mmCIF file of C-alpha atoms in Angstrom:
data_model
loop_
_atom_site.group_PDB
_atom_site.id
_atom_site.type_symbol
_atom_site.label_atom_id
_atom_site.label_comp_id
_atom_site.label_asym_id
_atom_site.label_seq_id
_atom_site.Cartn_x
_atom_site.Cartn_y
_atom_site.Cartn_z
ATOM 1 C CA MET Q 2 -9.998 -32.738 -22.799
ATOM 2 C CA LYS Q 3 -9.424 -31.715 -19.141
ATOM 3 C CA GLN Q 4 -6.546 -29.035 -18.631
ATOM 4 C CA ASP Q 5 -3.441 -29.777 -16.179
ATOM 5 C CA PRO Q 6 -4.827 -28.245 -12.917
ATOM 6 C CA PHE Q 7 -1.241 -26.634 -12.294
ATOM 7 C CA LYS Q 8 -1.047 -25.168 -15.815
ATOM 8 C CA GLN Q 9 -4.506 -23.780 -15.093
ATOM 9 C CA SER Q 10 -3.308 -22.104 -11.633
ATOM 10 C CA VAL Q 11 -0.436 -20.426 -13.690
ATOM 11 C CA VAL Q 12 -2.583 -19.185 -16.506
ATOM 12 C CA LYS Q 13 -5.141 -17.891 -14.061
ATOM 13 C CA ALA Q 14 -2.310 -15.967 -12.065
ATOM 14 C CA ALA Q 15 -1.273 -14.704 -15.485
ATOM 15 C CA LYS Q 16 -4.592 -13.621 -16.135
ATOM 16 C CA GLY Q 17 -4.896 -11.828 -12.822
ATOM 17 C CA LEU Q 18 -1.795 -9.763 -13.225
ATOM 18 C CA TRP Q 19 -2.462 -8.741 -16.534
ATOM 19 C CA THR Q 20 -5.740 -7.477 -15.441
ATOM 20 C CA ALA Q 21 -3.878 -5.538 -12.866
ATOM 21 C CA PHE Q 22 -0.858 -4.793 -15.232
ATOM 22 C CA PRO Q 23 -2.194 -0.972 -16.541
ATOM 23 C CA MET Q 24 -3.089 0.280 -12.956
ATOM 24 C CA ILE Q 25 0.201 -0.905 -11.658
ATOM 25 C CA LEU Q 26 2.173 0.674 -14.463
ATOM 26 C CA GLY Q 27 0.357 3.901 -14.344
ATOM 27 C CA THR Q 28 0.709 3.780 -10.600
ATOM 28 C CA ILE Q 29 4.558 3.633 -10.823
ATOM 29 C CA LEU Q 30 4.704 6.312 -13.737
ATOM 30 C CA LEU Q 31 2.572 8.505 -11.467
ATOM 31 C CA ILE Q 32 4.895 8.184 -8.333
ATOM 32 C CA SER Q 33 7.811 8.850 -10.415
ATOM 33 C CA LEU Q 34 6.274 11.871 -11.847
ATOM 34 C CA ILE Q 35 5.082 13.427 -8.248
ATOM 35 C CA SER Q 36 8.569 12.371 -6.727
ATOM 36 C CA VAL Q 37 10.364 14.637 -9.156
ATOM 37 C CA LEU Q 38 7.735 17.483 -9.265
ATOM 38 C CA VAL Q 39 7.652 17.595 -5.409
ATOM 39 C CA PRO Q 40 11.030 19.125 -3.993
ATOM 40 C CA LYS Q 41 12.418 17.950 -0.749
ATOM 41 C CA SER Q 42 12.422 21.439 1.079
ATOM 42 C CA PHE Q 43 8.576 21.242 0.746
ATOM 43 C CA TYR Q 44 8.157 18.521 3.412
ATOM 44 C CA VAL Q 45 9.760 20.748 5.887
ATOM 45 C CA SER Q 46 8.523 23.908 5.165
ATOM 46 C CA VAL Q 47 4.764 23.324 5.448
ATOM 47 C CA PHE Q 48 4.525 22.792 8.966
ATOM 48 C CA THR Q 49 3.343 25.552 11.617
ATOM 49 C CA LYS Q 50 5.074 24.187 15.188
ATOM 50 C CA ASN Q 51 1.402 23.507 16.324
ATOM 51 C CA GLN Q 52 1.042 20.206 17.756
ATOM 52 C CA PHE Q 53 -2.474 19.580 16.555
ATOM 53 C CA LEU Q 54 -2.420 21.131 13.187
ATOM 54 C CA ASP Q 55 1.245 19.629 12.525
ATOM 55 C CA SER Q 56 -0.150 16.280 13.260
ATOM 56 C CA LEU Q 57 -2.837 16.632 10.580
ATOM 57 C CA ILE Q 58 -0.551 18.273 8.258
ATOM 58 C CA GLY Q 59 2.026 15.508 8.811
ATOM 59 C CA GLY Q 60 -0.893 12.784 8.145
ATOM 60 C CA VAL Q 61 -1.803 14.698 4.854
ATOM 61 C CA ILE Q 62 1.608 14.988 3.610
ATOM 62 C CA GLY Q 63 2.401 11.265 4.000
ATOM 63 C CA SER Q 64 -0.894 10.252 2.688
ATOM 64 C CA ILE Q 65 -0.494 12.037 -0.657
ATOM 65 C CA SER Q 66 3.526 11.038 -0.745
ATOM 66 C CA ALA Q 67 4.575 7.695 -1.942
ATOM 67 C CA GLY Q 68 7.893 5.809 -2.214
ATOM 68 C CA ASN Q 69 10.275 3.583 -0.078
ATOM 69 C CA PRO Q 70 9.965 3.825 3.527
ATOM 70 C CA ILE Q 71 13.590 4.753 3.836
ATOM 71 C CA THR Q 72 12.821 8.058 2.283
ATOM 72 C CA SER Q 73 10.117 8.813 4.770
ATOM 73 C CA TYR Q 74 12.639 8.186 7.665
ATOM 74 C CA ILE Q 75 15.123 10.572 6.105
ATOM 75 C CA PHE Q 76 12.476 13.490 5.673
ATOM 76 C CA GLY Q 77 11.335 12.501 9.365
ATOM 77 C CA GLY Q 78 14.713 12.907 10.822
ATOM 78 C CA GLU Q 79 15.204 16.171 8.633
ATOM 79 C CA MET Q 80 11.806 17.346 9.999
ATOM 80 C CA LEU Q 81 12.826 16.621 13.766
ATOM 81 C CA LYS Q 82 16.106 18.472 13.253
ATOM 82 C CA GLN Q 83 14.155 21.354 11.970
ATOM 83 C CA GLY Q 84 11.841 21.496 15.193
ATOM 84 C CA VAL Q 85 8.782 19.586 13.815
ATOM 85 C CA GLY Q 86 6.941 17.627 16.788
ATOM 86 C CA LEU Q 87 7.477 14.315 17.265
ATOM 87 C CA ILE Q 88 3.640 13.473 16.820
ATOM 88 C CA ALA Q 89 3.466 15.415 13.688
ATOM 89 C CA VAL Q 90 6.730 13.471 12.351
ATOM 90 C CA THR Q 91 4.953 9.972 13.598
ATOM 91 C CA ALA Q 92 1.783 10.835 11.750
ATOM 92 C CA PHE Q 93 3.831 11.772 8.682
ATOM 93 C CA LEU Q 94 5.800 8.369 8.841
ATOM 94 C CA VAL Q 95 2.731 6.174 9.367
ATOM 95 C CA SER Q 96 0.383 7.880 6.791
ATOM 96 C CA TRP Q 97 3.548 7.690 4.178
ATOM 97 C CA VAL Q 98 3.120 3.766 4.622
ATOM 98 C CA THR Q 99 -0.317 3.055 5.365
ATOM 99 C CA VAL Q 100 -2.231 5.606 3.301
ATOM 100 C CA GLY Q 101 -1.852 5.643 -0.281
ATOM 101 C CA ILE Q 102 -3.719 8.602 -2.424
ATOM 102 C CA ILE Q 103 -1.633 7.829 -5.449
ATOM 103 C CA GLN Q 104 -2.309 4.198 -5.489
ATOM 104 C CA LEU Q 105 -5.887 4.768 -4.793
ATOM 105 C CA PRO Q 106 -7.177 4.333 -8.524
ATOM 106 C CA ALA Q 107 -5.222 1.012 -8.540
ATOM 107 C CA GLU Q 108 -6.674 -0.172 -5.110
ATOM 108 C CA SER Q 109 -10.129 0.872 -6.247
ATOM 109 C CA SER Q 110 -10.133 -0.766 -9.679
ATOM 110 C CA ILE Q 111 -8.582 -4.112 -8.291
ATOM 111 C CA LEU Q 112 -10.147 -4.312 -4.649
ATOM 112 C CA GLY Q 113 -13.384 -2.443 -4.945
ATOM 113 C CA LYS Q 114 -14.185 1.373 -4.570
ATOM 114 C CA LYS Q 115 -15.850 1.413 -1.370
ATOM 115 C CA PHE Q 116 -13.278 -0.837 0.396
ATOM 116 C CA ALA Q 117 -10.348 1.361 -1.046
ATOM 117 C CA ILE Q 118 -12.072 4.792 0.107
ATOM 118 C CA LEU Q 119 -12.841 3.251 3.394
ATOM 119 C CA ARG Q 120 -9.370 1.722 4.331
ATOM 120 C CA ASN Q 121 -7.665 4.934 3.204
ATOM 121 C CA ILE Q 122 -9.850 7.418 5.416
ATOM 122 C CA SER Q 123 -9.484 5.088 8.462
ATOM 123 C CA ALA Q 124 -5.717 4.370 8.058
ATOM 124 C CA PHE Q 125 -5.355 8.203 7.806
ATOM 125 C CA ILE Q 126 -7.411 8.824 10.975
ATOM 126 C CA LEU Q 127 -5.556 5.870 12.597
ATOM 127 C CA SER Q 128 -1.839 7.408 11.602
ATOM 128 C CA ILE Q 129 -2.835 10.655 13.880
ATOM 129 C CA ILE Q 130 -4.182 8.245 16.452
ATOM 130 C CA VAL Q 131 -1.164 5.730 16.484
ATOM 131 C CA ALA Q 132 0.898 9.128 16.361
ATOM 132 C CA LEU Q 133 -0.838 10.225 19.701
ATOM 133 C CA VAL Q 134 -0.528 7.017 21.405
ATOM 134 C CA THR Q 135 3.085 6.191 20.401
ATOM 135 C CA VAL Q 136 4.399 9.510 21.931
ATOM 136 C CA PHE Q 137 1.993 9.285 24.956
ATOM 137 C CA ILE Q 138 3.514 5.748 25.779
ATOM 138 C CA LEU Q 139 7.056 7.045 24.992
ATOM 139 C CA GLY Q 140 6.440 9.996 27.352
ATOM 140 C CA ILE Q 141 5.606 7.418 30.427
ATOM 141 C CA LEU Q 142 8.151 4.860 29.697
ATOM 142 C CA VAL Q 143 11.283 6.917 28.668
ATOM 143 C CA MET K 4 -18.436 -10.643 -12.207
ATOM 144 C CA LYS K 5 -20.297 -10.496 -15.308
ATOM 145 C CA PHE K 6 -18.154 -10.608 -18.678
ATOM 146 C CA LYS K 7 -19.360 -7.020 -19.541
ATOM 147 C CA GLU K 8 -18.362 -5.517 -15.990
ATOM 148 C CA LYS K 9 -15.270 -7.292 -16.361
ATOM 149 C CA ILE K 10 -14.489 -5.574 -19.889
ATOM 150 C CA LYS K 11 -15.569 -2.134 -18.390
ATOM 151 C CA ARG K 12 -13.165 -2.699 -15.253
ATOM 152 C CA ILE K 13 -10.355 -3.532 -17.559
ATOM 153 C CA ALA K 14 -11.007 -0.616 -20.084
ATOM 154 C CA LYS K 15 -11.130 2.013 -17.051
ATOM 155 C CA SER K 16 -7.751 0.680 -16.078
ATOM 156 C CA TRP K 17 -6.317 1.136 -19.344
ATOM 157 C CA TYR K 18 -7.585 4.663 -19.687
ATOM 158 C CA PHE K 19 -5.839 5.554 -16.613
ATOM 159 C CA LEU K 20 -2.577 4.268 -18.087
ATOM 160 C CA ILE K 21 -3.136 6.115 -21.329
ATOM 161 C CA SER K 22 -3.752 9.258 -19.417
ATOM 162 C CA ILE K 23 -0.675 9.270 -17.143
ATOM 163 C CA VAL K 24 0.993 8.523 -20.543
ATOM 164 C CA PHE K 25 -0.066 11.469 -22.065
ATOM 165 C CA ILE K 26 0.690 13.515 -19.037
ATOM 166 C CA TYR K 27 4.315 12.412 -19.775
ATOM 167 C CA PHE K 28 3.739 13.244 -23.319
ATOM 168 C CA LEU K 29 3.025 16.782 -22.403
ATOM 169 C CA PHE K 30 6.240 17.231 -20.010
ATOM 170 C CA SER K 31 8.180 15.668 -22.820
ATOM 171 C CA LEU K 32 7.147 18.580 -25.180
ATOM 172 C CA PHE K 33 7.245 21.422 -22.276
ATOM 173 C CA ASN K 34 9.362 20.147 -19.639
ATOM 174 C CA LYS K 35 12.254 17.947 -20.672
ATOM 175 C CA GLU K 36 14.130 17.872 -17.280
ATOM 176 C CA VAL K 37 10.953 16.287 -15.419
ATOM 177 C CA TYR K 38 10.284 14.131 -18.225
ATOM 178 C CA LEU K 39 13.626 12.328 -18.079
ATOM 179 C CA GLY K 40 13.865 12.838 -14.479
ATOM 180 C CA SER K 41 10.465 10.847 -13.869
ATOM 181 C CA LEU K 42 11.352 8.440 -16.470
ATOM 182 C CA ASN K 43 14.760 7.850 -14.671
ATOM 183 C CA PHE K 44 12.871 7.254 -11.268
ATOM 184 C CA PHE K 45 10.347 5.053 -13.064
ATOM 185 C CA LYS K 46 13.208 2.667 -14.380
ATOM 186 C CA ASP K 47 14.795 2.399 -11.164
ATOM 187 C CA ILE K 48 11.431 1.360 -9.476
ATOM 188 C CA LEU K 49 10.570 -0.852 -12.084
ATOM 189 C CA LEU K 50 14.027 -2.909 -11.737
ATOM 190 C CA LYS K 51 13.545 -2.923 -7.933
ATOM 191 C CA ILE K 52 10.092 -4.582 -8.587
ATOM 192 C CA ILE K 53 10.836 -7.004 -11.017
ATOM 193 C CA PRO K 54 11.540 -9.707 -8.401
ATOM 194 C CA VAL K 55 8.429 -8.784 -6.348
ATOM 195 C CA PHE K 56 6.516 -9.259 -9.544
ATOM 196 C CA ILE K 57 8.140 -12.526 -9.949
ATOM 197 C CA LEU K 58 7.254 -13.634 -6.177
ATOM 198 C CA VAL K 59 3.645 -12.443 -6.486
ATOM 199 C CA PHE K 60 3.229 -14.227 -9.792
ATOM 200 C CA VAL K 61 4.547 -17.627 -8.018
ATOM 201 C CA LEU K 62 2.553 -17.064 -4.981
ATOM 202 C CA MET K 63 -0.919 -16.210 -6.965
ATOM 203 C CA SER K 64 0.134 -19.631 -8.907
ATOM 204 C CA ILE K 65 0.545 -21.756 -5.681
ATOM 205 C CA SER K 66 -2.257 -19.908 -4.224
ATOM 206 C CA ASN K 67 -4.772 -21.010 -7.330
ATOM 207 C CA TYR K 68 -3.648 -24.451 -6.855
ATOM 208 C CA PHE K 69 -3.540 -25.022 -3.282
ATOM 209 C CA ILE K 70 -5.861 -22.598 -1.623
ATOM 210 C CA SER K 71 -9.368 -23.033 -2.480
ATOM 211 C CA PRO K 72 -12.741 -21.336 -1.001
ATOM 212 C CA ASP K 73 -13.025 -24.186 1.203
ATOM 213 C CA PHE K 74 -9.090 -23.731 2.533
ATOM 214 C CA VAL K 75 -9.804 -19.947 3.245
ATOM 215 C CA ILE K 76 -13.198 -20.703 4.920
ATOM 216 C CA LYS K 77 -11.573 -23.412 7.291
ATOM 217 C CA HIS K 78 -8.413 -21.288 8.093
ATOM 218 C CA LEU K 79 -9.389 -17.717 7.671
ATOM 219 C CA LYS K 80 -13.102 -17.460 8.322
ATOM 220 C CA GLU K 81 -13.231 -19.297 11.749
ATOM 221 C CA LYS K 82 -13.746 -17.125 15.065
ATOM 222 C CA GLY K 83 -10.472 -16.386 17.046
ATOM 223 C CA THR K 84 -7.358 -15.030 16.894
ATOM 224 C CA LYS K 85 -5.328 -17.159 14.749
ATOM 225 C CA LYS K 86 -6.129 -15.832 11.554
ATOM 226 C CA TRP K 87 -5.236 -12.172 12.830
ATOM 227 C CA PHE K 88 -1.835 -13.545 13.891
ATOM 228 C CA LEU K 89 -1.434 -15.158 10.416
ATOM 229 C CA VAL K 90 -2.391 -12.073 8.352
ATOM 230 C CA ILE K 91 -0.064 -9.975 10.628
ATOM 231 C CA ILE K 92 2.987 -12.077 9.956
ATOM 232 C CA GLY K 93 2.068 -12.493 6.479
ATOM 233 C CA GLY K 94 1.685 -8.612 6.028
ATOM 234 C CA ILE K 95 5.067 -7.940 8.252
ATOM 235 C CA LEU K 96 7.073 -10.523 5.870
ATOM 236 C CA SER K 97 5.497 -9.512 2.372
ATOM 237 C CA SER K 98 8.055 -7.316 0.474
ATOM 238 C CA GLY K 99 7.786 -4.963 -2.287
ATOM 239 C CA PRO K 100 5.401 -2.035 -3.372
ATOM 240 C CA ILE K 101 1.754 -2.198 -1.660
ATOM 241 C CA TYR K 102 0.018 -2.312 -5.271
ATOM 242 C CA MET K 103 1.943 -5.402 -6.288
ATOM 243 C CA TRP K 104 -0.060 -7.509 -3.822
ATOM 244 C CA TYR K 105 -3.541 -6.179 -4.771
ATOM 245 C CA PRO K 106 -4.036 -8.867 -7.479
ATOM 246 C CA LEU K 107 -3.242 -11.705 -4.832
ATOM 247 C CA LEU K 108 -5.585 -10.109 -2.388
ATOM 248 C CA ALA K 109 -8.104 -9.515 -4.612
ATOM 249 C CA ASP K 110 -7.904 -13.425 -5.648
ATOM 250 C CA LEU K 111 -8.094 -14.567 -1.964
ATOM 251 C CA ARG K 112 -11.117 -12.145 -1.655
ATOM 252 C CA ASN K 113 -12.911 -14.125 -4.363
ATOM 253 C CA LYS K 114 -12.181 -17.086 -2.505
ATOM 254 C CA GLY K 115 -13.734 -15.777 0.801
ATOM 255 C CA LEU K 116 -10.924 -13.985 2.583
ATOM 256 C CA SER K 117 -12.873 -10.908 4.683
ATOM 257 C CA TYR K 118 -12.422 -7.207 3.875
ATOM 258 C CA GLY K 119 -11.062 -6.674 7.314
ATOM 259 C CA LEU K 120 -8.255 -9.315 6.950
ATOM 260 C CA ILE K 121 -7.089 -7.701 3.611
ATOM 261 C CA ALA K 122 -7.049 -4.296 5.605
ATOM 262 C CA CYS K 123 -4.926 -5.840 8.159
ATOM 263 C CA PHE K 124 -2.491 -7.463 5.818
ATOM 264 C CA LEU K 125 -2.054 -3.943 3.640
ATOM 265 C CA TYR K 126 -1.545 -2.184 7.102
ATOM 266 C CA ASN K 127 1.228 -4.598 8.339
ATOM 267 C CA ARG K 128 2.925 -3.876 5.146
ATOM 268 C CA ALA K 129 4.094 -0.892 6.633
ATOM 269 C CA ILE K 130 6.399 -2.773 8.890
ATOM 270 C CA LYS K 131 9.425 -3.564 7.475
ATOM 271 C CA ILE K 132 11.769 -5.919 9.852
ATOM 272 C CA THR K 133 14.848 -5.379 7.240
ATOM 273 C CA LEU K 134 14.280 -1.435 7.717
ATOM 274 C CA ILE K 135 14.075 -1.273 11.505
ATOM 275 C CA PRO K 136 17.785 -0.840 11.973
ATOM 276 C CA LEU K 137 17.528 2.150 9.544
ATOM 277 C CA ALA K 138 14.700 3.569 11.587
ATOM 278 C CA ILE K 139 16.589 3.075 14.747
ATOM 279 C CA VAL K 140 19.739 5.053 13.184
ATOM 280 C CA TYR K 141 17.211 8.051 12.835
ATOM 281 C CA PHE K 142 14.991 7.642 15.730
ATOM 282 C CA SER K 143 15.449 5.892 18.983
ATOM 283 C CA TRP K 144 14.936 2.031 19.320
ATOM 284 C CA GLN K 145 12.362 2.518 22.138
ATOM 285 C CA TYR K 146 10.361 4.945 19.978
ATOM 286 C CA ILE K 147 10.483 2.352 16.845
ATOM 287 C CA VAL K 148 9.650 -0.765 19.268
ATOM 288 C CA ILE K 149 6.628 1.576 20.759
ATOM 289 C CA LEU K 150 5.498 2.508 17.236
ATOM 290 C CA LEU K 151 5.521 -0.898 15.965
ATOM 291 C CA VAL K 152 3.611 -2.446 18.714
ATOM 292 C CA VAL K 153 0.869 0.376 18.380
ATOM 293 C CA MET K 154 0.880 -0.083 14.452
ATOM 294 C CA ILE K 155 0.258 -3.796 15.183
ATOM 295 C CA PHE K 156 -2.697 -3.052 17.456
ATOM 296 C CA ALA K 157 -4.097 -0.420 14.972
ATOM 297 C CA SER K 158 -3.970 -2.813 12.100
ATOM 298 C CA VAL K 159 -6.321 -5.190 14.091
ATOM 299 C CA LEU K 160 -8.681 -2.245 14.830
ATOM 300 C CA GLN K 161 -8.629 -1.207 11.396
ATOM 301 C CA GLY K 162 -9.235 -4.719 10.288
ATOM 302 C CA ILE K 163 -12.317 -4.974 12.471
ATOM 303 C CA LEU K 164 -13.629 -1.825 11.641
ATOM 304 C CA LEU K 165 -13.467 -2.326 7.968
ATOM 305 C CA ASN K 166 -15.370 -5.763 8.338
ATOM 306 C CA LYS K 167 -18.013 -3.790 9.991
ATOM 307 C CA LEU K 168 -18.093 -0.888 7.497
ATOM 308 C CA MET K 169 -18.211 -3.283 4.689
ATOM 309 C CA GLU K 170 -21.098 -4.976 5.995
ATOM 310 C CA VAL K 171 -23.124 -1.937 6.210
ATOM 311 C CA LYS K 172 -25.618 -1.557 3.100
ATOM 312 C CA LYS K 173 -24.388 -4.660 1.421
#
């Protein structure tokens, strides 16, 4: 007997989510653990006030962090107040939302290892380029 | 994908979850504060993502029903800028954590969506319209506008780059 196409679509969707379920649940557990383990003061303390090095550090910290973008705005605002450069803060903000080291196992498992690695590496490099271009344009226009 | 490979992939993802649960178990023995704090954080995230989970499930069902490989080929594989606009808008409008969207994107990938467009979608998920007012409070509106425009260009650049890189040694 032929199954109802809509029912088939729903079953297929449920199966797809079930396959991704352990990875998603594991990722949320990992994010929760890291968010508790890494103190907020850490984000400001690692910068050197060297523009180039700080943009790299900002990119790296943003990449290994995870959570709501609101948190990154709060940290970013705090960094600016502490004298960290705008390029570094921008690299931090952009990599926070575009690079996902913590989500990498889930991304590799569901979308493929090669894609996940290439996407994250290129997003990291782009976070620094985006930071440089944004601050450059801001300097010209404002 | 062959059945054996499928089983292997599923098993790997369960190992990942079991290892994380084991780390939690160790913390429950040696550092109760971190253990309870993390569980609390976990509960908060879980409550927040339930609506997104339902949304993704509904979208996946709709996509399975309406979007066939032919549909993807017709609308998202043709040359031109239209497909990039669609993916950019889709990425910006999508909500919730990034990992919730992986199953839907994997499904669309199987139907023929290119890796570049998937990367572009994921990059634009970083732009959240609802959070722009808050971002302006912390930074200036000029800075946020420039940043968003640069990020949209970067998303397309990354998409084109990923399409080229994924083709290598295929």
